[in-house]
XYZ file of C-alpha atoms in Angstrom:
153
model
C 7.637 1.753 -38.927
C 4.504 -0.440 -37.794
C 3.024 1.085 -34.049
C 4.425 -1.597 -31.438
C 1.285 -3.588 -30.105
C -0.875 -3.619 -26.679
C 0.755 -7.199 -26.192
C 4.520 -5.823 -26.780
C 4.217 -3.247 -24.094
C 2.206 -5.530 -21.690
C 5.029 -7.920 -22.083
C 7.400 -5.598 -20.999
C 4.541 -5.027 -18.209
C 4.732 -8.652 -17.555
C 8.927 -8.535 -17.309
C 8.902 -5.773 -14.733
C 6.434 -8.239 -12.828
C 9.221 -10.211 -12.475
C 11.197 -7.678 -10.827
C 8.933 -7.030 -8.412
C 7.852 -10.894 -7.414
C 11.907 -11.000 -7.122
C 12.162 -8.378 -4.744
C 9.352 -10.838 -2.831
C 6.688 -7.758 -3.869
C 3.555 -8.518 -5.411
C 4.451 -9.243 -9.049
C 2.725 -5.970 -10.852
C 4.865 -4.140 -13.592
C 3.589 -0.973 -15.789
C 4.677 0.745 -18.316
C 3.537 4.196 -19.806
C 3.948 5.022 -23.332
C 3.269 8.001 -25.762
C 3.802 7.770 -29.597
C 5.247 3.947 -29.258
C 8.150 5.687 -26.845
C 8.215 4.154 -23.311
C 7.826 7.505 -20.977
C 7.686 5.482 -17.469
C 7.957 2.181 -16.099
C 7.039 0.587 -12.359
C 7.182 -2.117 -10.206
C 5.376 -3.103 -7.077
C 7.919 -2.019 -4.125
C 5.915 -0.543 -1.565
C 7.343 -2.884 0.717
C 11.310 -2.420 -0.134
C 10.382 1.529 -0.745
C 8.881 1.218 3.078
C 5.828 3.457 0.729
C 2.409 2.604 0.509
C 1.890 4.433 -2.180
C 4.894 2.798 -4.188
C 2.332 0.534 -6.459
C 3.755 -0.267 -10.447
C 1.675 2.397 -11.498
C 2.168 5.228 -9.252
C 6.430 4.315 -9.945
C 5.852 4.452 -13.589
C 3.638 7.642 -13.542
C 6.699 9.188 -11.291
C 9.137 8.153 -13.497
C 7.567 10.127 -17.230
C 6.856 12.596 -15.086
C 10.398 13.219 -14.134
C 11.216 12.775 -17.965
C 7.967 14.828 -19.449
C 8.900 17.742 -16.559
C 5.900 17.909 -15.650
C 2.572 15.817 -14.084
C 0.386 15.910 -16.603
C 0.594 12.868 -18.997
C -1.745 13.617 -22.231
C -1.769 11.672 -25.226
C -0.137 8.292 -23.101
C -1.569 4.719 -22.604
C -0.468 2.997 -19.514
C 0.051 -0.789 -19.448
C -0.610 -2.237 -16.527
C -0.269 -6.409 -15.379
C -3.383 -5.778 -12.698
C -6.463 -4.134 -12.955
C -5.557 -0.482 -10.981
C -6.839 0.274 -7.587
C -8.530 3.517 -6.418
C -5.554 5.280 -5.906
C -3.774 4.300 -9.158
C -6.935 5.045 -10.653
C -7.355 8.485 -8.847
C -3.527 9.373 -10.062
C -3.948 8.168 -13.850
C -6.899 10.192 -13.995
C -5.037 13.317 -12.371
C -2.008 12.822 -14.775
C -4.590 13.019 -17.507
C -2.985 9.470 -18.912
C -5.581 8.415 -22.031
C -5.507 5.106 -22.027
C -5.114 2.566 -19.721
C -4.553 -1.397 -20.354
C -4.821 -4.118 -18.028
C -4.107 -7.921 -17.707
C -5.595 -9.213 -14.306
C -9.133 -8.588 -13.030
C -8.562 -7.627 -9.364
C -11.974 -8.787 -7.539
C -11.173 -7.880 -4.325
C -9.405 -4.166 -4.551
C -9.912 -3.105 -8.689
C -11.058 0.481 -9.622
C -11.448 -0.156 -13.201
C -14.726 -2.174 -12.803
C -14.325 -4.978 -10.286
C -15.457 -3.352 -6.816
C -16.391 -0.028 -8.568
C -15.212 1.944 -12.027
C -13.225 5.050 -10.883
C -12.982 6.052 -14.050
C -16.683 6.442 -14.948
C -17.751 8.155 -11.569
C -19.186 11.649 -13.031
C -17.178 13.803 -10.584
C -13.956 13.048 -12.266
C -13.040 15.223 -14.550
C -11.049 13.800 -17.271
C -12.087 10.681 -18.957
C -9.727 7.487 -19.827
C -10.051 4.569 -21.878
C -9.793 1.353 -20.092
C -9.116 -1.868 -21.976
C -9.303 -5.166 -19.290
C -7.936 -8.439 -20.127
C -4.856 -8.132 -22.258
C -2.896 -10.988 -21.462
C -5.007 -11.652 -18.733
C -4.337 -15.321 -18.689
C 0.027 -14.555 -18.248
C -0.774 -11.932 -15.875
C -3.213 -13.475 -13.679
C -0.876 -16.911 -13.270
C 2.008 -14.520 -11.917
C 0.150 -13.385 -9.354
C -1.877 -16.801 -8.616
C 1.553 -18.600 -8.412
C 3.292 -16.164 -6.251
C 0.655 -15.852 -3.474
C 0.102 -20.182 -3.849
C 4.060 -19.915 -2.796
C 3.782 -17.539 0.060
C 0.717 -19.548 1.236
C 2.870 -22.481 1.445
C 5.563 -21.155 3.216
């Protein structure tokens, strides 16, 4: 069997987007993966989880942890629809994930080289792969469109 494809997973990134943007959260869905087996997957729901901390990435990290039984995530790429903050970064790095992928640039808040690069500051001590821009077209229009519709209302 053929290894399922960056763009497969981020399009079941993109889907769990929607679950968040329908929940009226900030549409952001990721998914983690190991071996082409989905591990974890988030949503954005820090506001119905009344959790700051309750970003797509942090859920989906939670969740293969849960089914690994334990926190450290080796060997895994993480899909995600927006370029990771500084405390998605911190916890991919800490859950030793590989690999990350991203859709969206995130100019104003992004850890993966927009503001600053988390992942390259020499006092971290495990290293991950970032990929930016995978489907970064579909993922930045879900987020354009749903802050363009809470502007307006």
């Amino acid at each position: 069997m053929a290894p399922r494809s960056d763009l497969e997973f981020m399009r079941r990134a993109l889907e769990l987007a929607g679950q968040a943007e329908a929940r009226g959260e900030v549409p952001v869905g990721a998914v983690l993966v190991r071996d082409d087996t989905i591990l974890g997957e988030g949503f954005n729901q820090p506001i119905g989880a009344h959790d700051p901390t309750a970003h797509a990435e942090i859920e989906a990290l939670r969740a293969a942890g849960r089914m690994a039984v334990g926190y450290r995530l080796t060997d895994t790429t993480l899909y995600v629809t927006l370029e990771p903050c500084l405390m998605c970064a911190a916890a991919i790095v800490h859950a030793r994930v590989r690999r990350v992928v991203f859709g969206a640039w995130d100019p104003k808040a992004g850890a993966a080289g927009s503001t600053l690069d988390a992942f390259r500051l020499p006092a971290m001590n495990h290293r991950v792969d970032v990929f930016g821009g995978v489907l970064a077209q579909e993922c930045g229009e879900r987020l354009s469109r749903f802050f363009a519709a809470r502007r307006e209302a």
